[in-house]
């Protein structure tokens, strides 16, 4: 058997080690991704529960309306506020998603600047 040939166990170990090294390079991006998904999920739950509370309150006000004009006013106000809230939440979620990724890309990008001791003579 040739001395340079690897056993199957050594080849798998080398492949696994190389894979771990490649994954370690992506760690800033992975951390940012997990944090962004966590923040996004929390914001979605908070927004959904708030909108459900506002929906229940609007239904209570609708049940107390005496005429058709009051019903129209309550519904118009409710839907106008709902649209504005959804637009604001969409912008908030885009901010949550985009901010960590730009920071992770900056930290994952290798620096091309020379260090103080890395000056050619």
PDB file of N, CA and C in Angstrom, residues 57-59 61-82:
ATOM      1  N   UNK A  57     -61.463  45.428  20.023  1.00  0.00           N
ATOM      2  CA  UNK A  57     -61.979  46.731  20.452  1.00  0.00           C
ATOM      3  C   UNK A  57     -62.882  47.348  19.386  1.00  0.00           C
ATOM      4  N   UNK A  58     -62.508  47.217  18.125  1.00  0.00           N
ATOM      5  CA  UNK A  58     -63.332  47.750  17.033  1.00  0.00           C
ATOM      6  C   UNK A  58     -64.676  47.018  16.960  1.00  0.00           C
ATOM      7  N   UNK A  59     -64.646  45.702  17.189  1.00  0.00           N
ATOM      8  CA  UNK A  59     -65.908  44.938  17.174  1.00  0.00           C
ATOM      9  C   UNK A  59     -66.830  45.401  18.295  1.00  0.00           C
ATOM     10  N   UNK A  61     -66.917  48.411  19.609  1.00  0.00           N
ATOM     11  CA  UNK A  61     -67.453  49.715  19.222  1.00  0.00           C
ATOM     12  C   UNK A  61     -68.534  49.548  18.161  1.00  0.00           C
ATOM     13  N   UNK A  62     -68.328  48.621  17.226  1.00  0.00           N
ATOM     14  CA  UNK A  62     -69.336  48.366  16.183  1.00  0.00           C
ATOM     15  C   UNK A  62     -70.657  47.886  16.785  1.00  0.00           C
ATOM     16  N   UNK A  63     -70.574  47.065  17.806  1.00  0.00           N
ATOM     17  CA  UNK A  63     -71.796  46.562  18.431  1.00  0.00           C
ATOM     18  C   UNK A  63     -72.586  47.676  19.121  1.00  0.00           C
ATOM     19  N   UNK A  64     -71.907  48.758  19.482  1.00  0.00           N
ATOM     20  CA  UNK A  64     -72.577  49.872  20.139  1.00  0.00           C
ATOM     21  C   UNK A  64     -73.090  50.930  19.189  1.00  0.00           C
ATOM     22  N   UNK A  65     -72.873  50.770  17.895  1.00  0.00           N
ATOM     23  CA  UNK A  65     -73.326  51.774  16.922  1.00  0.00           C
ATOM     24  C   UNK A  65     -74.847  51.757  16.791  1.00  0.00           C
ATOM     25  N   UNK A  66     -75.408  52.961  16.653  1.00  0.00           N
ATOM     26  CA  UNK A  66     -76.865  53.101  16.553  1.00  0.00           C
ATOM     27  C   UNK A  66     -77.357  53.325  15.127  1.00  0.00           C
ATOM     28  N   UNK A  67     -76.472  53.867  14.281  1.00  0.00           N
ATOM     29  CA  UNK A  67     -76.897  54.140  12.907  1.00  0.00           C
ATOM     30  C   UNK A  67     -75.805  53.719  11.929  1.00  0.00           C
ATOM     31  N   UNK A  68     -76.195  53.698  10.646  1.00  0.00           N
ATOM     32  CA  UNK A  68     -75.289  53.245   9.593  1.00  0.00           C
ATOM     33  C   UNK A  68     -74.062  54.156   9.454  1.00  0.00           C
ATOM     34  N   UNK A  69     -74.234  55.460   9.646  1.00  0.00           N
ATOM     35  CA  UNK A  69     -73.113  56.400   9.528  1.00  0.00           C
ATOM     36  C   UNK A  69     -72.048  56.119  10.586  1.00  0.00           C
ATOM     37  N   UNK A  70     -72.480  55.751  11.795  1.00  0.00           N
ATOM     38  CA  UNK A  70     -71.526  55.408  12.851  1.00  0.00           C
ATOM     39  C   UNK A  70     -70.730  54.153  12.480  1.00  0.00           C
ATOM     40  N   UNK A  71     -71.416  53.178  11.903  1.00  0.00           N
ATOM     41  CA  UNK A  71     -70.751  51.944  11.466  1.00  0.00           C
ATOM     42  C   UNK A  71     -69.705  52.258  10.403  1.00  0.00           C
ATOM     43  N   UNK A  72     -70.072  53.094   9.431  1.00  0.00           N
ATOM     44  CA  UNK A  72     -69.122  53.476   8.382  1.00  0.00           C
ATOM     45  C   UNK A  72     -67.909  54.182   8.958  1.00  0.00           C
ATOM     46  N   UNK A  73     -68.126  55.081   9.892  1.00  0.00           N
ATOM     47  CA  UNK A  73     -67.022  55.828  10.485  1.00  0.00           C
ATOM     48  C   UNK A  73     -66.081  54.897  11.248  1.00  0.00           C
ATOM     49  N   UNK A  74     -66.642  53.984  12.042  1.00  0.00           N
ATOM     50  CA  UNK A  74     -65.819  53.047  12.820  1.00  0.00           C
ATOM     51  C   UNK A  74     -65.016  52.154  11.884  1.00  0.00           C
ATOM     52  N   UNK A  75     -65.666  51.626  10.850  1.00  0.00           N
ATOM     53  CA  UNK A  75     -64.966  50.754   9.905  1.00  0.00           C
ATOM     54  C   UNK A  75     -63.891  51.513   9.129  1.00  0.00           C
ATOM     55  N   UNK A  76     -64.187  52.727   8.699  1.00  0.00           N
ATOM     56  CA  UNK A  76     -63.204  53.533   7.966  1.00  0.00           C
ATOM     57  C   UNK A  76     -61.985  53.821   8.840  1.00  0.00           C
ATOM     58  N   UNK A  77     -62.246  54.213  10.074  1.00  0.00           N
ATOM     59  CA  UNK A  77     -61.137  54.499  10.992  1.00  0.00           C
ATOM     60  C   UNK A  77     -60.310  53.245  11.268  1.00  0.00           C
ATOM     61  N   UNK A  78     -61.007  52.126  11.478  1.00  0.00           N
ATOM     62  CA  UNK A  78     -60.314  50.869  11.775  1.00  0.00           C
ATOM     63  C   UNK A  78     -59.429  50.441  10.610  1.00  0.00           C
ATOM     64  N   UNK A  79     -59.979  50.449   9.403  1.00  0.00           N
ATOM     65  CA  UNK A  79     -59.198  49.984   8.256  1.00  0.00           C
ATOM     66  C   UNK A  79     -58.087  50.965   7.878  1.00  0.00           C
ATOM     67  N   UNK A  80     -58.319  52.254   8.041  1.00  0.00           N
ATOM     68  CA  UNK A  80     -57.253  53.230   7.778  1.00  0.00           C
ATOM     69  C   UNK A  80     -56.080  53.017   8.729  1.00  0.00           C
ATOM     70  N   UNK A  81     -56.401  52.800  10.007  1.00  0.00           N
ATOM     71  CA  UNK A  81     -55.357  52.560  10.998  1.00  0.00           C
ATOM     72  C   UNK A  81     -54.663  51.229  10.731  1.00  0.00           C
ATOM     73  N   UNK A  82     -55.436  50.211  10.331  1.00  0.00           N
ATOM     74  CA  UNK A  82     -54.854  48.895  10.044  1.00  0.00           C
ATOM     75  C   UNK A  82     -53.854  48.985   8.890  1.00  0.00           C
TER      76      UNK A  82
END
